[in-house]
Tab-separated table of C-alpha atoms and ligand atoms in Angstrom:
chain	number	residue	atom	x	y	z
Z	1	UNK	CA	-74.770	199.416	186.777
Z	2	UNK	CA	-73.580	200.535	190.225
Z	3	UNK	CA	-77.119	199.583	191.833
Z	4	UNK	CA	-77.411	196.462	189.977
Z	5	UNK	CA	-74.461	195.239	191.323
Z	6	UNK	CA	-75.686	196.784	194.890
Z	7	UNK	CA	-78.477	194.536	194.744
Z	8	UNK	CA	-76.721	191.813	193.575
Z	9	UNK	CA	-74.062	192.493	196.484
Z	10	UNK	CA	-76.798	192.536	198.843
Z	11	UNK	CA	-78.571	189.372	197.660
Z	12	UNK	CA	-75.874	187.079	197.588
Z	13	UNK	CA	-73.523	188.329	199.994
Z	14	UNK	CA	-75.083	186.007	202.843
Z	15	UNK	CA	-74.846	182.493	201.302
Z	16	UNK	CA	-71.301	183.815	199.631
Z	17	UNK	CA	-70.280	184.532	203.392
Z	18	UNK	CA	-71.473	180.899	204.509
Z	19	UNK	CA	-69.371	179.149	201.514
Z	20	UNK	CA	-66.407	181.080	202.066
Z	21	UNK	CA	-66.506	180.094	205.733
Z	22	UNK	CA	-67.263	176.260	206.048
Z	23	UNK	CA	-64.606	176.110	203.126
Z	24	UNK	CA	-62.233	177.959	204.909
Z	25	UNK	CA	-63.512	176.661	208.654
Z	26	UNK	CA	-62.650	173.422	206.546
Z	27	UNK	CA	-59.181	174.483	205.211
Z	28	UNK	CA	-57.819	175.408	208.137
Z	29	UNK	CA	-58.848	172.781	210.184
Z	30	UNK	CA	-57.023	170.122	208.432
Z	31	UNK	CA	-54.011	170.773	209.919
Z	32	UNK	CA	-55.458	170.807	213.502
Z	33	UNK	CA	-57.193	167.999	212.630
Z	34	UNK	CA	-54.510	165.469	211.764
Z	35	UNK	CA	-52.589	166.267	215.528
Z	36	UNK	CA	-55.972	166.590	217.135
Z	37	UNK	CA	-56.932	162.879	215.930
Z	38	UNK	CA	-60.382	163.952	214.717
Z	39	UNK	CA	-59.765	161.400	211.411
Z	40	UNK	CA	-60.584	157.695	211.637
Z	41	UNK	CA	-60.615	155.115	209.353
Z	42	UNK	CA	-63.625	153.237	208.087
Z	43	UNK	CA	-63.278	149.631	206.503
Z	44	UNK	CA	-65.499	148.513	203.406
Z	45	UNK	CA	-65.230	144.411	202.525
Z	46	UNK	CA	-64.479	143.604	199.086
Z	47	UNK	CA	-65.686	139.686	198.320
Z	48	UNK	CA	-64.822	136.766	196.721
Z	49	UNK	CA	-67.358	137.046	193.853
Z	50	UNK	CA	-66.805	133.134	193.169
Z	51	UNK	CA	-66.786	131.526	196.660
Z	52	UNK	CA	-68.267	134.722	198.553
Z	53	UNK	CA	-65.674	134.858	201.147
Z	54	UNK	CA	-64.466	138.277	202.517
Z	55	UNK	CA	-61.360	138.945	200.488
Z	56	UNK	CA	-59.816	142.279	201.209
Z	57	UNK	CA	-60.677	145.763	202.822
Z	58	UNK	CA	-60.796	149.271	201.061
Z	59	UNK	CA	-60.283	151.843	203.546
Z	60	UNK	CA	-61.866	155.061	203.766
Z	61	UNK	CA	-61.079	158.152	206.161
Z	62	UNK	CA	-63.738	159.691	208.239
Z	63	UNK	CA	-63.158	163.423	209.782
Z	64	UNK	CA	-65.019	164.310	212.669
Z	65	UNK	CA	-65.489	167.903	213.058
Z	66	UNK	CA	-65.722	169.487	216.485
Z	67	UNK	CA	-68.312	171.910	215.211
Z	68	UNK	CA	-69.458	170.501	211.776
Z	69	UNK	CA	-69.837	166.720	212.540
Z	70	UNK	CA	-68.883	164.052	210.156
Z	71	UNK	CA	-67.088	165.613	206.896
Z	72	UNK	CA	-67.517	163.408	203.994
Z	73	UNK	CA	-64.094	163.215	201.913
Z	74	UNK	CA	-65.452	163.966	198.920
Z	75	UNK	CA	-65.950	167.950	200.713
Z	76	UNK	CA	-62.293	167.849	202.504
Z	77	UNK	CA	-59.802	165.632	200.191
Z	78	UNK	CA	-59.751	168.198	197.322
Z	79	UNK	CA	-59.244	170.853	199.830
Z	80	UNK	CA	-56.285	169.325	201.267
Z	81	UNK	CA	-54.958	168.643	197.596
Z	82	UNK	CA	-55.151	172.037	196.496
Z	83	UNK	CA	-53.453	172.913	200.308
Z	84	UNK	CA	-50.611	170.310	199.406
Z	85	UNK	CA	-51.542	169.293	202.470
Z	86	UNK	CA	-53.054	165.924	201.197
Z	87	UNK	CA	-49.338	164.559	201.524
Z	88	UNK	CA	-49.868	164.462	205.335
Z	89	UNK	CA	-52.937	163.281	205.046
Z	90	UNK	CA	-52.200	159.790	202.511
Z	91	UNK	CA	-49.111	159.431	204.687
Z	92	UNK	CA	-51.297	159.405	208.119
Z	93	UNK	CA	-54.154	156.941	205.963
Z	94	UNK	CA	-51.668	154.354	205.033
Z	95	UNK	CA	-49.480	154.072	208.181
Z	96	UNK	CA	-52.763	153.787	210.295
Z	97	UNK	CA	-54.448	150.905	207.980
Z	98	UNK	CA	-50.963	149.206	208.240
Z	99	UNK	CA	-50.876	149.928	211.845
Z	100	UNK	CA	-54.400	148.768	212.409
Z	101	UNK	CA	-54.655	145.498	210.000
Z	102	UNK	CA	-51.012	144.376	211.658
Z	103	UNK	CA	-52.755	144.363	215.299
Z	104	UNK	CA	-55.742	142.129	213.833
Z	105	UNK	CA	-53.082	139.670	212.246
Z	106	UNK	CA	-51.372	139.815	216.052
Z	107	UNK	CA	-54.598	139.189	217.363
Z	108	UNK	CA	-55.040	135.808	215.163
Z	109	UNK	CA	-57.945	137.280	212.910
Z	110	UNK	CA	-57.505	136.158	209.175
Z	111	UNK	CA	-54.857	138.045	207.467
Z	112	UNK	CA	-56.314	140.259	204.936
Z	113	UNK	CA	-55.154	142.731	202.365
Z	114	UNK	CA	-56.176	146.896	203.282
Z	115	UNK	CA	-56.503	149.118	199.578
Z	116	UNK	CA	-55.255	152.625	200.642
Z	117	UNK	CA	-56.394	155.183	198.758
Z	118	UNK	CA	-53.581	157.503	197.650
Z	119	UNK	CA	-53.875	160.948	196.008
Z	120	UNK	CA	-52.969	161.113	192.725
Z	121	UNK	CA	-50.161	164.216	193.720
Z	122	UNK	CA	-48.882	162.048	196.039
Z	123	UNK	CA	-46.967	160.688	192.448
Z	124	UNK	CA	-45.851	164.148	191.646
Z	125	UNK	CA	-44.596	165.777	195.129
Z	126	UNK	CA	-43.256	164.548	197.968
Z	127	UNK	CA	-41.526	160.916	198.206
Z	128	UNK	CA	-44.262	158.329	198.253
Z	129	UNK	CA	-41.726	155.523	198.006
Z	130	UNK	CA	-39.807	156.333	200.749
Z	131	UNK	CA	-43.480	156.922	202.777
Z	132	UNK	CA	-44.854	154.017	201.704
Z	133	UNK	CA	-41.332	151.795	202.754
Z	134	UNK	CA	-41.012	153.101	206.013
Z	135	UNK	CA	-44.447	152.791	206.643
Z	136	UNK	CA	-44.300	149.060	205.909
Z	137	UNK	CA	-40.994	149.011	208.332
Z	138	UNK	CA	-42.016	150.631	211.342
Z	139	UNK	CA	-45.586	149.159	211.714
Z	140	UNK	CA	-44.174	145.382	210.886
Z	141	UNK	CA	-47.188	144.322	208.257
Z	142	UNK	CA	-45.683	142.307	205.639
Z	143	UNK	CA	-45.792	144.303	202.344
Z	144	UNK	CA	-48.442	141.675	200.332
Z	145	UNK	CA	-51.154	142.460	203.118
Z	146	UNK	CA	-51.369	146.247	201.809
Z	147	UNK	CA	-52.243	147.533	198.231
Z	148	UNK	CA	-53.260	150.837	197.133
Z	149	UNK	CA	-56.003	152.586	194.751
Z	150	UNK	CA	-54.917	155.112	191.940
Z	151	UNK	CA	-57.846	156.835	189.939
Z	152	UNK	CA	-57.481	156.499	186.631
Z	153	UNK	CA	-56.386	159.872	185.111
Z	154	UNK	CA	-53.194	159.373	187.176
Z	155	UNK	CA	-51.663	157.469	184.591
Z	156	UNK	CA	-52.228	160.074	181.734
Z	157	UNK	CA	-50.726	162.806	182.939
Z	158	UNK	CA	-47.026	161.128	182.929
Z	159	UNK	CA	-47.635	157.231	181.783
Z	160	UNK	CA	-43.752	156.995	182.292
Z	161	UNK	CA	-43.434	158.457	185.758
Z	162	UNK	CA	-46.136	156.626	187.112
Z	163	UNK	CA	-45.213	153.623	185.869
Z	164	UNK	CA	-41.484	153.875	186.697
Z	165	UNK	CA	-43.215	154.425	190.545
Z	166	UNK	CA	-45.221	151.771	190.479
Z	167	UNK	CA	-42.503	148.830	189.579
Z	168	UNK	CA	-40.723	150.509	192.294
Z	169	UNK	CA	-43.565	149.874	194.437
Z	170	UNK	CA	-44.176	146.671	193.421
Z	171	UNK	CA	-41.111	145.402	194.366
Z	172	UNK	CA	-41.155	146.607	197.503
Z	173	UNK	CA	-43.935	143.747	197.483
Z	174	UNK	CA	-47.278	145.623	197.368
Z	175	UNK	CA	-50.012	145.878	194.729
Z	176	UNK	CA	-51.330	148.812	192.881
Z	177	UNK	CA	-55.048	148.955	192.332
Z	178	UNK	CA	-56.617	151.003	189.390
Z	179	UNK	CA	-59.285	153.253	190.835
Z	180	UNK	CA	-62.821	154.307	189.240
Z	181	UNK	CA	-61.391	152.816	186.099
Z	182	UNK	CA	-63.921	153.834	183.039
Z	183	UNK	CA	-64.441	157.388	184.535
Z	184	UNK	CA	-61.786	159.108	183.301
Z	185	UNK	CA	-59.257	159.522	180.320
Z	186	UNK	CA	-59.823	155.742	178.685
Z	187	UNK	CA	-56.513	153.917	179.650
Z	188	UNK	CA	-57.799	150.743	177.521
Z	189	UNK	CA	-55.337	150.991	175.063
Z	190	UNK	CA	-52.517	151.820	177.675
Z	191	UNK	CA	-53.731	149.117	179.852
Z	192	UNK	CA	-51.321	146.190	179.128
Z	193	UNK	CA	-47.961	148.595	180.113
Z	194	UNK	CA	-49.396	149.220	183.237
Z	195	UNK	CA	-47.818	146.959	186.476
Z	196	UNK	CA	-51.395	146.664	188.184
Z	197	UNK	CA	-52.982	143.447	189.768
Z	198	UNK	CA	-56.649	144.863	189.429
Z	199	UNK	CA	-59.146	147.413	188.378
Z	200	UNK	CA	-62.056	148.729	189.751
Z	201	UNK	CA	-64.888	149.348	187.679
Z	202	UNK	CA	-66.797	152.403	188.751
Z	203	UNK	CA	-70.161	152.397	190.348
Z	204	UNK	CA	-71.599	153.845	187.342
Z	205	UNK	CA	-70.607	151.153	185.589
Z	206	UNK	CA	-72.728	148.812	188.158
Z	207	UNK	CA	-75.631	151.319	188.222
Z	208	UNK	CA	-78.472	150.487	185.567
Z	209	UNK	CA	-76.296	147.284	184.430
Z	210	UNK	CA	-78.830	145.093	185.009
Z	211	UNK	CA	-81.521	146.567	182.377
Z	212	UNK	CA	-79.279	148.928	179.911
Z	213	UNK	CA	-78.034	146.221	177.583
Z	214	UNK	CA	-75.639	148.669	175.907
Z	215	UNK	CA	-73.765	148.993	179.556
Z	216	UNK	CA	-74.103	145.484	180.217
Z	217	UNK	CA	-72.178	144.376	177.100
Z	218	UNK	CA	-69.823	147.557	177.344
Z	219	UNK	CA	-68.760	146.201	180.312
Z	220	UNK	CA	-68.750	142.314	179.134
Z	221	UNK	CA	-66.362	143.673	177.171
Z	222	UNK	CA	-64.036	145.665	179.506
Z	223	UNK	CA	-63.656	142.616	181.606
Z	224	UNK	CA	-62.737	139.895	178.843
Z	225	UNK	CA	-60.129	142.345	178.041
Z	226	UNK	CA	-59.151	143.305	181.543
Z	227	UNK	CA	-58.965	139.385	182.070
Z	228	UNK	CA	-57.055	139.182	179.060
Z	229	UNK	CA	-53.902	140.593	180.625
Z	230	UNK	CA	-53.961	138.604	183.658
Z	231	UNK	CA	-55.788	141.689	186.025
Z	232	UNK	CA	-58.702	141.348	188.045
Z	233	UNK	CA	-61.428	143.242	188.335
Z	234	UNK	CA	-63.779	144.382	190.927
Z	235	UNK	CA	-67.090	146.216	190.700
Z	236	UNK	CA	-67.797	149.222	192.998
Z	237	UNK	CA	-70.616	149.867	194.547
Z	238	UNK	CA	-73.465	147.285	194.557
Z	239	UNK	CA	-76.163	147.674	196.075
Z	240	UNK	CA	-78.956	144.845	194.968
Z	241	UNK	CA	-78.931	141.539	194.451
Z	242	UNK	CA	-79.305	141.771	190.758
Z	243	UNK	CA	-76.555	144.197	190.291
Z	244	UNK	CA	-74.519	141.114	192.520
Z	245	UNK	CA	-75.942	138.443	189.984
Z	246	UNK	CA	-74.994	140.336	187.639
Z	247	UNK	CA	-71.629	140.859	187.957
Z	248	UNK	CA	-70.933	137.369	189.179
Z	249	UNK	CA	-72.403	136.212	185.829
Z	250	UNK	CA	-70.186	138.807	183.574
Z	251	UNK	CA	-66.974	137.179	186.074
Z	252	UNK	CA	-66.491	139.875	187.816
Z	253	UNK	CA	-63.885	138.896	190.543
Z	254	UNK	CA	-64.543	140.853	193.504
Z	255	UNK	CA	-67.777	142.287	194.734
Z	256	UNK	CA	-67.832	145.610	197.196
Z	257	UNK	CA	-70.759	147.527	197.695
Z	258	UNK	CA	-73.572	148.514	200.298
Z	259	UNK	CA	-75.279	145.226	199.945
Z	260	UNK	CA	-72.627	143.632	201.570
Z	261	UNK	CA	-71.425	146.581	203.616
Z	262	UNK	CA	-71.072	150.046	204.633
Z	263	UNK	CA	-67.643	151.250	205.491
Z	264	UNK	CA	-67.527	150.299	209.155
Z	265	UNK	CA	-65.385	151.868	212.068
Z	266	UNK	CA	-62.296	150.054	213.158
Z	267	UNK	CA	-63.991	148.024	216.049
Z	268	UNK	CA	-67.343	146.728	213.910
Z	269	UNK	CA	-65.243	145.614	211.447
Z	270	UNK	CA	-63.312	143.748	213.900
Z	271	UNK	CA	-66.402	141.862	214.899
Z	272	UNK	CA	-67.460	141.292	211.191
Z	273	UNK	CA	-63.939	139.618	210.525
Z	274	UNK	CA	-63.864	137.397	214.076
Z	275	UNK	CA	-67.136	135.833	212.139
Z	276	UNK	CA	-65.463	135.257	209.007
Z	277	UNK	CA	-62.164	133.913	210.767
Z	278	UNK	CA	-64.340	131.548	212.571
Z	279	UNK	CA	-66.253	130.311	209.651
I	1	LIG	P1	-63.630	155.826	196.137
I	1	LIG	O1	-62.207	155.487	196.396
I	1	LIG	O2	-64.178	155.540	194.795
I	1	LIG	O3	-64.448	155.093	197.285
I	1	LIG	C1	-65.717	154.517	197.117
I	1	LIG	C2	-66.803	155.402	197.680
I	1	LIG	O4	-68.077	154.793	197.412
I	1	LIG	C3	-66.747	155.541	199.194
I	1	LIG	O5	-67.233	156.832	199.512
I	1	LIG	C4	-67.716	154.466	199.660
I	1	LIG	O6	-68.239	154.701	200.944
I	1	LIG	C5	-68.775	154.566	198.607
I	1	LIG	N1	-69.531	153.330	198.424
I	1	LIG	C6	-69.187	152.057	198.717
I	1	LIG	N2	-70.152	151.184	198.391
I	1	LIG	C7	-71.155	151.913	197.859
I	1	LIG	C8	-72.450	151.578	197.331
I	1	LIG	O7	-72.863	150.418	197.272
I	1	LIG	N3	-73.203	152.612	196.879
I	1	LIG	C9	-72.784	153.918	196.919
I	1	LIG	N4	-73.596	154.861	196.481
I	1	LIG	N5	-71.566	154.258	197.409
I	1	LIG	C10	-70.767	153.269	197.869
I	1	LIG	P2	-66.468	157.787	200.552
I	1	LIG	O8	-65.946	156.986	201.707
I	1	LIG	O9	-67.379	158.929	200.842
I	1	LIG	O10	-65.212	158.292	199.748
I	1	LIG	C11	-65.348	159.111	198.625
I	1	LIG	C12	-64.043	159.298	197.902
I	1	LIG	O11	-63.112	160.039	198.705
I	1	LIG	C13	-63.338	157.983	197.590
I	1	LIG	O12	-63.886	157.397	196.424
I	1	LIG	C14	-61.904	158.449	197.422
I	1	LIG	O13	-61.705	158.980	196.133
I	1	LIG	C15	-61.809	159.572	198.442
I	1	LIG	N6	-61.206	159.043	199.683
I	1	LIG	C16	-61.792	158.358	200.693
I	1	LIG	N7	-60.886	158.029	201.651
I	1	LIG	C17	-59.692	158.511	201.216
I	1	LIG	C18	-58.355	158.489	201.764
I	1	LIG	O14	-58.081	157.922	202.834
I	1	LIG	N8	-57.375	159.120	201.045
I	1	LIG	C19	-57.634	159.722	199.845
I	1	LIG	N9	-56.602	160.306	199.191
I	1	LIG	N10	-58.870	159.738	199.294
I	1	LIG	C20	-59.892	159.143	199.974
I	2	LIG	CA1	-60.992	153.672	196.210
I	3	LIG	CA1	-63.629	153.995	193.268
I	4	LIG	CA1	-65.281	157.263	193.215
């Protein structure tokens, strides 16, 4: 048994080494990383699915690494949640969208609404009423130009909590977005309680919707009942222009997805919306 597990040692050792260190390279560079300013913000358009207008921003946080390049979040935002360290992280996100969309209203671009995405802890630990106010009060952007994203399975692990947090929030004049709705624990039944303006309906949702008939009227149904209690919804990620037909025909509201952008850095977006305030 001893050799077996000497050869086993041997064999993986190597790639076990490599793991261990990008994660940890990873892990301990968040904290560096946040007073270093190696995060940025990209910005996604959501639009109009009627009229086709630009009609909000989602944005998404970008780490440059010194040594590993561009870290995608999906690799470092679980890290930091396990770290507790996402705290710093949603707090940095939020003030720098607000920061960032109240210079473009300064600058007389058309006022638009940034999603924030906010970790589901951040409901849990730490004070994300208080971050969220003073956020709002030091960077000057009136409170119905900012919303923010929740996944899903936020809501089951304390419906009451969560939803005592978000009335707070929404009188503090934001909205509350449901994230990657359909993915997780169904909220369906749950849905009317809940104080939110709009769900997003998951890119797997969009994927495949235009030939799998059993999505397609899955999701018919989701959004009459969605509609039903006065929500919106918006489908995630699409990509083609039947996926975009699509969803416009099932009355979807909002459209975001690669076929009408990537997430763009601070200044190309700029440019996109000087086009769109023009138009
Ligand atoms: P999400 O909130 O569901 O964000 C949507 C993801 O889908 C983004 O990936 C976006 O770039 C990507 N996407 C947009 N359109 C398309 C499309 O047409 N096709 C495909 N295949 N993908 C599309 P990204 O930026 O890599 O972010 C991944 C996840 O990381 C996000 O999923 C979100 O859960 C988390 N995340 C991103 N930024 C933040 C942040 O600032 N704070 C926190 N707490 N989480 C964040
Ligand atoms: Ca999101
Ligand atoms: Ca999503
Ligand atoms: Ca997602």
């Amino acid at each position: 048994a001893k050799e077996e597990g000497d050869g086993c040692h041997r064999f993986y050792e190597p790639k076990l080494a490599t793991a261990m260190t990008e994660k940890m390279r990873l892990e301990n560079g968040l904290y560096n990383a946040l007073q270093t300013n190696q995060f940025s913000l990209h910005y996604q358009p959501k639009m109009n699915a009627t009229t086709g207008q630009l009609c909000g921003i989602e944005a998404l946080i970008r780490w440059l690494h010194p040594e590993l390049g561009l870290v995608p979040p999906d690799k470092f935002i679980p890290l930091a949640e396990q770290a507790g360290f996402i705290l710093e992280i949603d707090k940095w996100v939020f003030r720098e969208a607000c920061r960032q969309n109240k210079a473009w209203q300064d600058a007389g671009l058309q006022p638009i609404c940034v999603s924030v995405n906010i970790s589901g802890r951040h409901f849990f630990q730490g004070n994300l009423i208080e971050m969220i106010a003073s956020a709002l009060e030091d960077t000057g952007l009136p409170p119905e130009y900012v919303s923010i994203e929740i996944t899903e399975g936020v809501f089951m692990r304390d419906m009451e909590q969560v939803i005592e947090t978000i009335l707070y929030l929404r009188k503090l004049g934001i909205q509350i977005s449901m994230d990657d709705f359909g993915t997780g624990y169904s909220t369906l039944n749950q849905l009317q309680r809940l104080p939110i303006s709009d769900v997003k309906l998951d890119r797997s949702f969009i994927q495949g919707i235009t030939t799998d008939e059993k999505k397609s009227s899955i999701v018919r149904a989701i959004i009459e009942l969605v509609h039903s209690m006065n929500m919106r919804v918006v489908a995630e990620g699409v990509e083609t222009d039947d996926e975009s037909r699509f969803c416009k025909e099932l009355k979807c509201d909002e459209l975001q997805g690669y076929l009408f952008s990537r997430p763009l850095p601070a200044h190309q977006f700029e440019e996109l919306l000087a086009v769109s305030t023009a138009a």
